[in-house]
Coordinates of C-alpha atoms in Angstrom, one line a residue:
X1 CA -38.9 -91.3 240.7
X2 CA -40.6 -91.8 237.5
X3 CA -38.7 -90.8 234.5
X4 CA -40.3 -90.9 231.3
X5 CA -38.6 -90.4 227.4
X6 CA -41.4 -90.0 225.0
X7 CA -39.6 -89.7 221.3
X8 CA -41.5 -89.4 217.8
X9 CA -44.3 -91.2 218.7
X10 CA -44.3 -93.4 221.4
X11 CA -43.3 -93.3 225.2
X12 CA -40.1 -94.9 226.7
X13 CA -39.7 -95.5 230.6
X14 CA -36.2 -95.0 231.6
X15 CA -35.4 -97.1 235.1
X16 CA -32.2 -97.1 237.1
X17 CA -32.0 -99.3 240.1
X18 CA -30.5 -97.1 242.6
X19 CA -30.8 -99.3 245.8
X20 CA -30.2 -97.2 248.9
X21 CA -30.4 -97.2 252.0
X22 CA -30.2 -93.8 252.8
X23 CA -31.7 -92.1 250.0
X24 CA -34.1 -95.0 249.6
X25 CA -33.7 -96.2 246.0
X26 CA -34.9 -98.5 244.4
X27 CA -34.4 -99.6 240.7
X28 CA -32.3 -102.1 238.4
X29 CA -29.7 -100.2 236.0
X30 CA -29.8 -100.5 232.6
X31 CA -26.6 -100.0 230.3
X32 CA -26.1 -96.5 229.3
X33 CA -23.3 -96.7 226.0
X34 CA -22.1 -93.3 225.2
X35 CA -24.4 -91.0 227.6
X36 CA -27.5 -93.0 226.2
X37 CA -30.3 -95.1 228.4
X38 CA -31.8 -97.6 227.3
X39 CA -35.6 -97.2 227.4
X40 CA -38.2 -99.5 229.1
X41 CA -42.1 -99.4 229.4
X42 CA -43.1 -99.8 233.6
X43 CA -40.1 -98.3 235.1
X44 CA -39.2 -95.9 238.1
X45 CA -36.6 -94.3 240.7
X46 CA -37.6 -93.7 244.0
X47 CA -36.2 -91.1 246.9
X48 CA -37.4 -92.5 250.1
X49 CA -35.1 -90.7 252.6
X50 CA -34.1 -92.6 255.9
X51 CA -31.3 -91.1 256.8
X52 CA -31.1 -87.8 258.9
X53 CA -29.2 -86.3 256.9
X54 CA -31.7 -87.4 254.4
X55 CA -34.7 -87.0 255.9
X56 CA -36.1 -83.9 253.7
X57 CA -35.8 -86.0 250.8
X58 CA -38.5 -88.3 250.8
X59 CA -39.2 -87.1 247.4
X60 CA -40.7 -89.4 244.1
X61 CA -39.5 -88.0 241.0
X62 CA -41.2 -87.3 238.0
X63 CA -39.1 -86.2 234.7
X64 CA -41.0 -86.4 231.1
X65 CA -38.7 -85.5 228.9
X66 CA -40.4 -84.4 225.3
X67 CA -38.1 -84.9 222.3
X68 CA -38.4 -82.3 219.8
X69 CA -38.8 -82.5 216.0
X70 CA -35.0 -81.4 214.6
X71 CA -34.9 -80.8 210.6
X72 CA -33.3 -84.0 209.6
X73 CA -31.0 -84.5 206.5
X74 CA -31.7 -87.1 204.3
X75 CA -28.0 -88.0 203.7
X76 CA -28.0 -89.4 207.6
X77 CA -28.5 -93.1 207.2
X78 CA -25.5 -94.4 209.6
X79 CA -25.1 -94.3 213.7
X80 CA -26.3 -91.9 216.0
X81 CA -23.1 -89.7 216.2
X82 CA -22.5 -90.0 220.6
X83 CA -20.7 -86.6 220.4
X84 CA -22.4 -84.3 223.0
X85 CA -24.3 -80.7 221.6
X86 CA -22.4 -77.7 222.6
X87 CA -24.9 -76.5 225.4
X88 CA -26.4 -72.4 225.6
X89 CA -23.2 -69.7 225.1
X90 CA -20.9 -73.6 226.2
X91 CA -21.3 -73.1 229.6
X92 CA -20.7 -76.3 231.6
X93 CA -22.8 -77.1 234.7
X94 CA -20.8 -78.8 237.9
X95 CA -22.7 -80.1 241.1
X96 CA -21.2 -79.6 244.1
X97 CA -21.5 -83.1 246.5
X98 CA -21.6 -82.8 249.9
X99 CA -19.0 -81.6 251.9
X100 CA -19.2 -84.7 254.1
X101 CA -18.9 -86.9 251.5
X102 CA -14.9 -88.1 252.2
X103 CA -15.6 -88.3 256.5
X104 CA -13.1 -87.9 259.0
X105 CA -12.4 -92.0 259.3
X106 CA -12.1 -91.5 255.4
X107 CA -15.2 -93.8 254.3
X108 CA -17.5 -92.6 251.7
X109 CA -21.2 -91.1 253.8
X110 CA -23.8 -91.6 251.9
X111 CA -22.7 -94.0 249.0
X112 CA -25.3 -95.0 247.7
X113 CA -27.1 -91.8 247.7
X114 CA -24.3 -90.3 246.5
X115 CA -24.1 -92.9 243.1
X116 CA -28.4 -91.8 243.1
X117 CA -27.9 -88.7 242.6
X118 CA -24.6 -88.8 240.1
X119 CA -27.0 -91.5 238.2
X120 CA -29.8 -88.8 238.2
X121 CA -27.7 -85.7 237.4
X122 CA -26.1 -87.7 234.5
X123 CA -29.6 -88.5 233.1
X124 CA -30.7 -84.8 233.7
X125 CA -27.5 -83.4 231.2
X126 CA -24.8 -82.3 234.4
X127 CA -21.8 -82.0 232.7
X128 CA -19.7 -83.0 236.4
X129 CA -19.8 -82.5 239.9
X130 CA -16.8 -80.6 242.3
X131 CA -15.9 -82.9 245.0
X132 CA -14.0 -81.6 248.7
X133 CA -11.1 -83.2 249.2
X134 CA -10.1 -82.2 252.9
X135 CA -6.6 -81.5 254.4
X136 CA -7.9 -82.8 257.5
X137 CA -8.5 -86.0 256.4
X138 CA -6.5 -87.0 253.9
X139 CA -3.7 -86.2 256.0
X140 CA -5.0 -86.4 259.2
X141 CA -2.5 -88.2 261.9
X142 CA 0.5 -87.5 260.8
X143 CA 2.3 -85.1 258.3
X144 CA 2.9 -87.4 254.5
X145 CA 0.6 -89.8 256.3
X146 CA -1.7 -90.0 253.6
X147 CA -5.2 -91.2 253.4
X148 CA -6.8 -90.7 249.6
X149 CA -8.6 -94.6 249.4
X150 CA -12.9 -92.4 250.2
X151 CA -12.0 -90.2 247.1
X152 CA -10.3 -92.5 245.3
X153 CA -13.6 -94.1 245.6
X154 CA -15.3 -91.3 244.5
X155 CA -13.6 -90.3 241.2
X156 CA -14.4 -94.0 240.0
X157 CA -17.8 -93.8 241.1
X158 CA -17.9 -89.8 238.9
X159 CA -16.2 -92.8 236.0
X160 CA -18.8 -94.7 235.9
X161 CA -21.3 -92.6 235.8
X162 CA -19.4 -91.0 233.2
X163 CA -19.2 -87.5 234.6
X164 CA -16.4 -84.6 234.7
X165 CA -14.3 -84.3 238.5
X166 CA -13.7 -80.6 239.8
X167 CA -11.8 -81.1 242.8
X168 CA -11.0 -78.3 245.6
X169 CA -8.5 -78.9 247.8
X170 CA -8.9 -77.4 251.0
X171 CA -6.5 -76.5 253.3
X172 CA -9.1 -75.2 256.0
X173 CA -11.1 -76.4 258.1
X174 CA -14.9 -76.5 258.9
X175 CA -17.5 -76.2 261.2
X176 CA -21.2 -77.4 259.4
X177 CA -19.9 -80.5 258.7
X178 CA -17.4 -80.7 261.3
X179 CA -13.7 -81.9 260.0
X180 CA -11.0 -80.2 261.8
X181 CA -7.1 -79.5 260.7
X182 CA -5.2 -82.3 260.8
X183 CA -5.0 -83.4 264.2
X184 CA -1.4 -82.7 263.8
X185 CA -1.3 -79.8 262.9
X186 CA -3.7 -78.8 265.7
X187 CA -1.2 -80.1 268.2
X188 CA 1.8 -77.9 266.9
X189 CA -1.3 -74.6 267.8
X190 CA -1.5 -75.5 270.9
X191 CA 2.0 -74.9 271.9
X192 CA 2.5 -72.4 269.1
X193 CA -0.8 -70.3 268.8
X194 CA 0.8 -67.9 266.8
X195 CA 0.3 -70.0 264.0
X196 CA -3.4 -69.3 263.2
X197 CA -5.0 -65.3 262.8
X198 CA -5.0 -62.9 265.4
X199 CA -7.6 -60.1 265.8
X200 CA -6.7 -57.1 267.7
X201 CA -8.3 -58.2 271.4
X202 CA -5.9 -61.1 271.3
X203 CA -9.2 -64.0 269.5
X204 CA -8.2 -66.7 266.5
X205 CA -8.9 -68.0 264.0
X206 CA -8.6 -71.9 264.0
X207 CA -10.3 -73.0 260.7
X208 CA -6.8 -71.9 259.0
X209 CA -3.1 -71.0 259.0
X210 CA -2.4 -67.4 258.7
X211 CA -0.7 -66.0 256.1
X212 CA 2.6 -64.8 257.7
X213 CA 3.8 -68.4 258.0
X214 CA 3.6 -69.4 254.8
X215 CA 7.2 -69.2 254.8
X216 CA 8.4 -70.2 257.8
X217 CA 8.9 -73.8 259.4
X218 CA 6.6 -74.3 262.0
X219 CA 5.3 -77.2 261.1
X220 CA 7.6 -79.8 263.1
X221 CA 10.4 -78.3 260.4
X222 CA 8.8 -77.6 257.4
X223 CA 7.1 -74.8 256.1
X224 CA 3.2 -74.4 255.4
X225 CA 3.9 -74.1 251.2
X226 CA 6.5 -77.1 251.6
X227 CA 3.3 -79.2 253.6
X228 CA 0.9 -78.6 250.9
X229 CA 3.2 -78.9 247.8
X230 CA 3.5 -82.5 249.1
X231 CA 0.4 -82.7 249.6
X232 CA -1.0 -82.0 246.5
X233 CA 2.7 -84.2 244.7
X234 CA 0.6 -86.6 246.6
X235 CA -2.8 -86.5 245.2
X236 CA -1.4 -86.1 241.5
X237 CA 0.2 -89.5 242.5
X238 CA -2.3 -90.8 243.1
X239 CA -4.9 -89.9 241.4
X240 CA -2.9 -89.5 237.5
X241 CA -5.0 -92.4 235.8
X242 CA -7.5 -89.7 236.2
X243 CA -6.3 -87.5 235.2
X244 CA -7.2 -84.8 232.5
X245 CA -9.8 -87.1 231.8
X246 CA -12.4 -87.9 234.7
X247 CA -10.3 -84.7 236.8
X248 CA -10.4 -81.9 234.8
X249 CA -10.4 -79.0 237.3
X250 CA -8.7 -78.9 240.5
X251 CA -9.0 -75.4 243.0
X252 CA -6.2 -74.6 245.3
X253 CA -7.5 -73.7 248.8
X254 CA -6.3 -70.2 249.6
X255 CA -7.4 -69.5 252.5
X256 CA -11.1 -69.1 254.9
X257 CA -13.7 -71.2 253.5
X258 CA -10.8 -71.8 250.5
X259 CA -11.2 -68.4 249.2
X260 CA -8.3 -65.6 248.7
X261 CA -9.5 -63.5 252.7
X262 CA -8.7 -62.4 255.5
X263 CA -11.3 -63.9 258.2
X264 CA -12.1 -60.6 258.7
X265 CA -15.9 -61.8 258.9
X266 CA -15.8 -64.1 261.2
X267 CA -18.0 -63.7 263.6
X268 CA -21.9 -61.9 263.0
X269 CA -24.5 -60.0 265.1
X270 CA -27.3 -62.1 266.8
X271 CA -29.6 -59.3 266.5
X272 CA -29.2 -58.2 263.1
X273 CA -29.5 -59.8 259.4
X274 CA -26.9 -56.6 258.6
X275 CA -23.1 -57.7 258.5
X276 CA -20.7 -55.7 260.4
X277 CA -17.9 -54.0 258.8
X278 CA -15.3 -57.0 259.7
X279 CA -12.0 -56.9 261.9
X280 CA -8.3 -56.4 260.4
X281 CA -6.6 -60.0 261.3
X282 CA -2.8 -58.4 261.5
X283 CA -2.1 -59.5 265.1
X284 CA -0.4 -62.1 265.3
X285 CA 3.1 -62.2 265.8
X286 CA 4.1 -62.7 262.6
X287 CA 2.1 -60.5 261.2
X288 CA 2.8 -57.7 263.6
X289 CA 6.4 -58.6 262.6
X290 CA 6.2 -58.7 258.7
X291 CA 4.3 -54.7 259.5
X292 CA 6.8 -53.4 261.9
X293 CA 9.7 -54.0 259.7
X294 CA 7.3 -52.7 256.3
X295 CA 6.8 -49.5 258.6
X296 CA 10.3 -48.9 259.5
X297 CA 12.0 -49.4 255.6
X298 CA 9.2 -46.3 255.0
X299 CA 10.6 -44.4 257.5
X300 CA 7.3 -44.3 260.2
X301 CA 7.9 -47.0 262.2
X302 CA 5.1 -45.9 264.5
X303 CA 2.5 -47.0 261.4
X304 CA 4.1 -50.8 262.3
X305 CA 2.4 -50.7 265.3
X306 CA -0.6 -52.8 264.7
X307 CA -3.7 -52.6 262.1
X308 CA -6.2 -48.3 262.7
X309 CA -7.3 -47.6 266.0
X310 CA -10.0 -46.4 265.3
X311 CA -12.1 -49.0 263.2
X312 CA -15.2 -51.0 264.0
X313 CA -15.5 -54.4 265.4
X314 CA -16.7 -58.0 263.6
X315 CA -20.4 -56.4 264.1
X316 CA -20.0 -53.1 264.6
X317 CA -21.7 -50.8 260.7
X318 CA -18.8 -48.8 259.6
X319 CA -20.5 -45.1 260.5
X320 CA -20.2 -46.5 264.1
X321 CA -16.5 -45.0 264.3
X322 CA -14.2 -43.0 262.1
X323 CA -11.7 -45.0 260.0
X324 CA -14.5 -46.0 257.2
X325 CA -16.4 -42.2 257.6
X326 CA -17.7 -41.8 254.1
X327 CA -17.1 -37.9 254.3
X328 CA -13.6 -37.0 256.5
X329 CA -12.9 -41.1 257.6
X330 CA -8.9 -42.1 258.2
X331 CA -9.4 -44.6 255.0
X332 CA -8.4 -41.8 253.1
X333 CA -5.1 -40.6 255.1
X334 CA -1.7 -41.0 254.4
X335 CA -1.3 -43.6 257.1
X336 CA -4.6 -46.1 255.8
X337 CA -2.2 -46.2 251.9
X338 CA 0.2 -47.4 253.7
X339 CA -1.3 -50.0 255.8
X340 CA -4.2 -50.8 253.3
X341 CA -1.4 -51.5 250.2
X342 CA 0.8 -53.5 252.7
X343 CA -2.4 -56.0 254.0
X344 CA -3.9 -56.1 250.6
X345 CA -0.5 -57.0 248.9
X346 CA 0.2 -59.4 251.4
X347 CA -2.6 -61.6 251.4
X348 CA -2.2 -61.3 246.9
X349 CA 1.3 -62.2 247.6
X350 CA 0.0 -65.4 249.0
X351 CA -2.1 -66.2 246.7
X352 CA 0.6 -65.9 244.3
X353 CA 3.0 -68.7 246.2
X354 CA -0.1 -71.2 246.4
X355 CA -1.0 -70.9 243.2
X356 CA 1.9 -71.1 241.3
X357 CA 2.6 -74.2 243.0
X358 CA -0.7 -75.3 241.7
X359 CA 0.6 -74.0 238.7
X360 CA 3.2 -76.1 239.2
X361 CA 2.0 -79.7 240.6
X362 CA -0.7 -79.9 238.3
X363 CA 0.8 -78.5 234.7
X364 CA 0.9 -81.9 232.4
X365 CA -1.9 -83.5 233.2
X366 CA -4.7 -81.6 231.1
X367 CA -6.6 -80.5 234.8
X368 CA -7.3 -76.3 234.6
X369 CA -6.3 -74.9 237.5
X370 CA -8.6 -72.7 239.6
X371 CA -8.5 -69.7 242.6
X372 CA -11.9 -68.7 244.6
X373 CA -11.9 -64.5 245.6
X374 CA -14.5 -64.0 247.4
X375 CA -17.9 -61.8 246.8
X376 CA -17.6 -58.9 249.9
X377 CA -20.3 -57.1 248.9
X378 CA -21.7 -55.1 251.7
X379 CA -21.7 -51.8 252.2
X380 CA -20.1 -51.8 248.3
X381 CA -22.3 -48.3 248.5
X382 CA -20.7 -46.8 250.6
X383 CA -17.3 -45.2 249.1
X384 CA -14.6 -46.7 251.3
X385 CA -16.4 -50.1 250.8
X386 CA -15.3 -51.7 254.3
X387 CA -16.1 -55.4 254.2
X388 CA -13.4 -55.7 251.3
X389 CA -11.1 -53.4 253.4
X390 CA -10.5 -55.7 255.9
X391 CA -11.0 -58.9 253.6
X392 CA -7.9 -58.0 252.5
X393 CA -8.6 -56.4 248.9
X394 CA -8.0 -52.6 248.9
X395 CA -10.6 -51.8 247.0
X396 CA -12.5 -48.4 247.6
X397 CA -14.6 -45.9 245.3
X398 CA -11.4 -44.3 244.5
X399 CA -9.1 -47.3 243.4
X400 CA -9.5 -50.6 242.4
X401 CA -8.3 -53.3 244.0
X402 CA -8.8 -56.4 241.8
X403 CA -6.6 -55.6 239.1
X404 CA -3.7 -56.4 241.0
X405 CA -5.6 -59.7 242.1
X406 CA -6.4 -60.3 238.5
X407 CA -2.5 -59.5 237.3
X408 CA -2.2 -62.8 240.0
X409 CA -4.1 -65.0 238.2
X410 CA -3.1 -64.2 234.7
X411 CA 0.2 -64.7 235.6
X412 CA 0.0 -68.8 237.3
X413 CA -2.0 -69.5 234.5
X414 CA -5.4 -69.6 236.0
X415 CA -9.3 -69.4 236.1
X416 CA -10.8 -67.1 238.8
X417 CA -14.2 -69.3 240.8
X418 CA -16.5 -66.2 241.7
X419 CA -19.3 -67.0 244.1
X420 CA -22.4 -64.8 244.8
X421 CA -23.8 -65.4 241.2
X422 CA -27.3 -66.3 242.4
X423 CA -27.3 -62.8 244.9
X424 CA -29.6 -60.0 243.4
X425 CA -29.4 -56.1 244.7
X426 CA -33.0 -55.6 245.1
X427 CA -33.1 -58.9 248.2
X428 CA -30.6 -57.2 249.8
X429 CA -31.2 -55.3 253.2
X430 CA -31.2 -51.8 252.4
X431 CA -29.0 -51.0 255.4
X432 CA -26.3 -53.3 254.4
X433 CA -25.7 -50.3 251.3
X434 CA -25.3 -53.8 249.5
X435 CA -25.1 -54.4 245.5
X436 CA -23.9 -58.3 244.4
X437 CA -24.6 -57.2 241.0
X438 CA -22.3 -54.1 240.8
X439 CA -19.3 -55.6 242.3
X440 CA -19.6 -59.0 240.8
X441 CA -19.3 -56.4 237.5
X442 CA -16.2 -54.7 238.2
X443 CA -14.3 -58.5 239.1
X444 CA -15.8 -59.5 235.8
X445 CA -15.1 -56.0 233.7
X446 CA -11.2 -56.5 235.6
X447 CA -10.6 -59.8 235.2
X448 CA -11.8 -59.3 231.5
X449 CA -9.9 -56.1 231.0
X450 CA -7.0 -59.0 232.2
X451 CA -7.9 -61.9 229.8
X452 CA -8.6 -63.7 233.2
X453 CA -11.0 -66.8 232.7
X454 CA -14.0 -66.9 234.8
X455 CA -16.1 -69.2 236.6
X456 CA -19.3 -68.5 239.0
X457 CA -21.0 -70.3 241.9
X458 CA -23.9 -69.5 243.9
X459 CA -23.5 -68.4 247.5
X460 CA -26.4 -69.7 249.4
X461 CA -26.9 -73.5 250.1
X462 CA -30.4 -73.0 250.9
X463 CA -31.1 -71.0 247.4
X464 CA -31.1 -66.9 247.5
X465 CA -34.5 -65.1 246.4
X466 CA -34.3 -64.9 243.0
X467 CA -31.4 -66.8 242.7
X468 CA -32.5 -69.5 239.6
X469 CA -33.4 -66.4 237.3
X470 CA -30.2 -64.3 239.2
X471 CA -28.0 -67.3 237.9
X472 CA -29.1 -66.9 234.1
X473 CA -29.1 -63.7 233.4
X474 CA -25.6 -64.5 234.8
X475 CA -24.6 -67.3 232.8
X476 CA -26.3 -66.5 229.8
X477 CA -25.5 -62.4 229.5
X478 CA -22.5 -60.3 227.7
X479 CA -20.4 -61.8 230.4
X480 CA -21.0 -65.1 230.7
X481 CA -18.9 -67.5 232.0
X482 CA -18.2 -71.0 230.5
X483 CA -18.6 -73.0 234.2
X484 CA -20.9 -72.4 236.7
X485 CA -20.8 -74.8 240.4
X486 CA -24.8 -75.1 241.9
X487 CA -24.0 -75.5 245.7
X488 CA -24.9 -78.5 247.2
X489 CA -26.2 -82.0 246.9
X490 CA -27.6 -82.3 249.9
X491 CA -31.5 -82.6 251.6
X492 CA -32.8 -79.4 250.3
X493 CA -31.2 -79.7 246.6
X494 CA -33.5 -83.1 246.3
X495 CA -36.1 -81.3 247.7
X496 CA -39.5 -81.0 246.2
X497 CA -39.6 -77.0 246.9
X498 CA -36.2 -77.5 244.7
X499 CA -35.5 -79.7 242.3
X500 CA -37.9 -79.2 239.6
X501 CA -36.0 -75.4 239.7
X502 CA -32.7 -77.0 239.1
X503 CA -33.7 -79.2 236.6
X504 CA -35.3 -76.8 234.5
X505 CA -31.9 -74.6 235.1
X506 CA -30.8 -77.5 233.9
X507 CA -32.8 -77.6 230.5
X508 CA -32.3 -74.2 229.8
X509 CA -28.1 -74.7 229.9
X510 CA -28.5 -78.2 227.8
X511 CA -31.2 -76.3 225.1
X512 CA -28.8 -78.1 222.2
X513 CA -27.4 -77.1 218.3
X514 CA -28.2 -80.5 216.7
X515 CA -25.6 -81.6 213.5
X516 CA -27.1 -83.7 211.6
X517 CA -24.7 -86.8 212.9
X518 CA -26.5 -86.2 215.7
X519 CA -29.7 -87.4 215.7
X520 CA -30.5 -90.9 216.1
X521 CA -31.9 -93.3 213.9
X522 CA -36.1 -94.1 213.5
X523 CA -35.9 -97.8 215.1
X524 CA -33.4 -96.8 218.4
X525 CA -34.9 -97.0 221.4
X526 CA -32.1 -95.2 223.2
X527 CA -33.1 -91.3 224.0
X528 CA -29.6 -89.4 224.7
X529 CA -30.2 -87.3 227.5
X530 CA -27.7 -84.6 226.1
X531 CA -30.7 -84.9 222.6
X532 CA -33.0 -82.0 221.7
X533 CA -35.2 -82.4 225.6
X534 CA -38.0 -80.7 226.5
X535 CA -37.5 -81.4 230.3
X536 CA -40.1 -81.3 233.3
X537 CA -39.8 -82.9 236.4
X538 CA -42.7 -83.5 238.9
X539 CA -41.7 -83.9 242.5
X540 CA -44.0 -85.4 244.6
X541 CA -43.3 -86.5 248.5
X542 CA -43.1 -89.8 249.8

């Protein structure tokens, strides 16, 4: 990868030697002081992937940044300020690190590639990176036995490069890459399977614990909330030197894939790209016990026997059964209002417990606490909104199901992360009656009403059609976000088909507002990557 910075009348070549076996980066580091890079001729950065994961990233990048000519005040005579110009609309851009940055064996995977990627992101003008911290890695072997060494190494790498770090605490498992729940939790689940979500056919979802056991002593005498709290306390203690300086944000895992939702769409139709309605997840013995008690207290004990009997299965369309039908569907009945209110309130109570836990643990550390809410946009253009209902959001044509969610975030002084900011209505299958744009607008409007700050993410690691244009629309519109996390670093991220578009997005976000004391001295041979640069990126396969 060759990086040239052309300022005034002469070209300055920037070379950073990022040697890495997996990504094959060969260069020699130069001084990087206060976001400025020393410039020399004939320097280059090479990305030549040799590992399986990075094989597609066999690239040579050429980044040419042309410095524009700002108006110079006659009063300027001192050294250049190290302050960073303000980005357009104040949007801060982060990039997600690979999900398996720290592996099951607690080592840093792709360490040299990640180091190289961090320097490349810094050079582009990205503010920071997001790091998934897995329960199944840090507390793998035994309850209360934590291993933070791999994550501390990553935090140190990020700090040395001069980037910020947003940490996502993941209390769920992952299929790709394979990161399970802690071994000791899975062993408990083998003998006590009711700790997991269960659907009406008895199939269990074992990638996270059921919210119904939050306050039950099912983990060797402790409740999951107690275990999560101790995990957060240990993290705080171990990472305190980074808190508020390098680590500026922490996302609290709230459910499947870290999101506040039920695992209602865990099975997808193999023969169709159209998502089904999903299924209600209320059939483990603890959920049924709570439902039964709630029904008896309401004077309708027969309503506590389970979820709706006339709802479709995971991959079936809403109209394949009677519950979600637009006209005459049971979702508008008194029973449905009872059940959907209870089902949604259980989810919101769960989110409140975990966000309250995180807020109290990390107060006075200088970090902001976040929680992620999903964008269940399929079937949004129906009256019943089945995908949202099965996921736990009682949102229909007659009811704003995000009011209580926003109030819960306000109560805990947390910010909300919304994915799907790369999705547009025109690229959704017509048959799915989907509208990610309308749902996103609704949630943002409700958050604005309640004073909840919203941060954004894209939804597709492989790139949604028209994704970059849609991201720009969401970041620069009247309802702009303050932070956007782009998911996620990997082979595709650095591919010739993708990386130039990402670099252009960064450039557009980093069009700065310069002040006179931000301007470099005429004789300086350094160029700040955050100064007024017109950047173009050329990528060639090696």
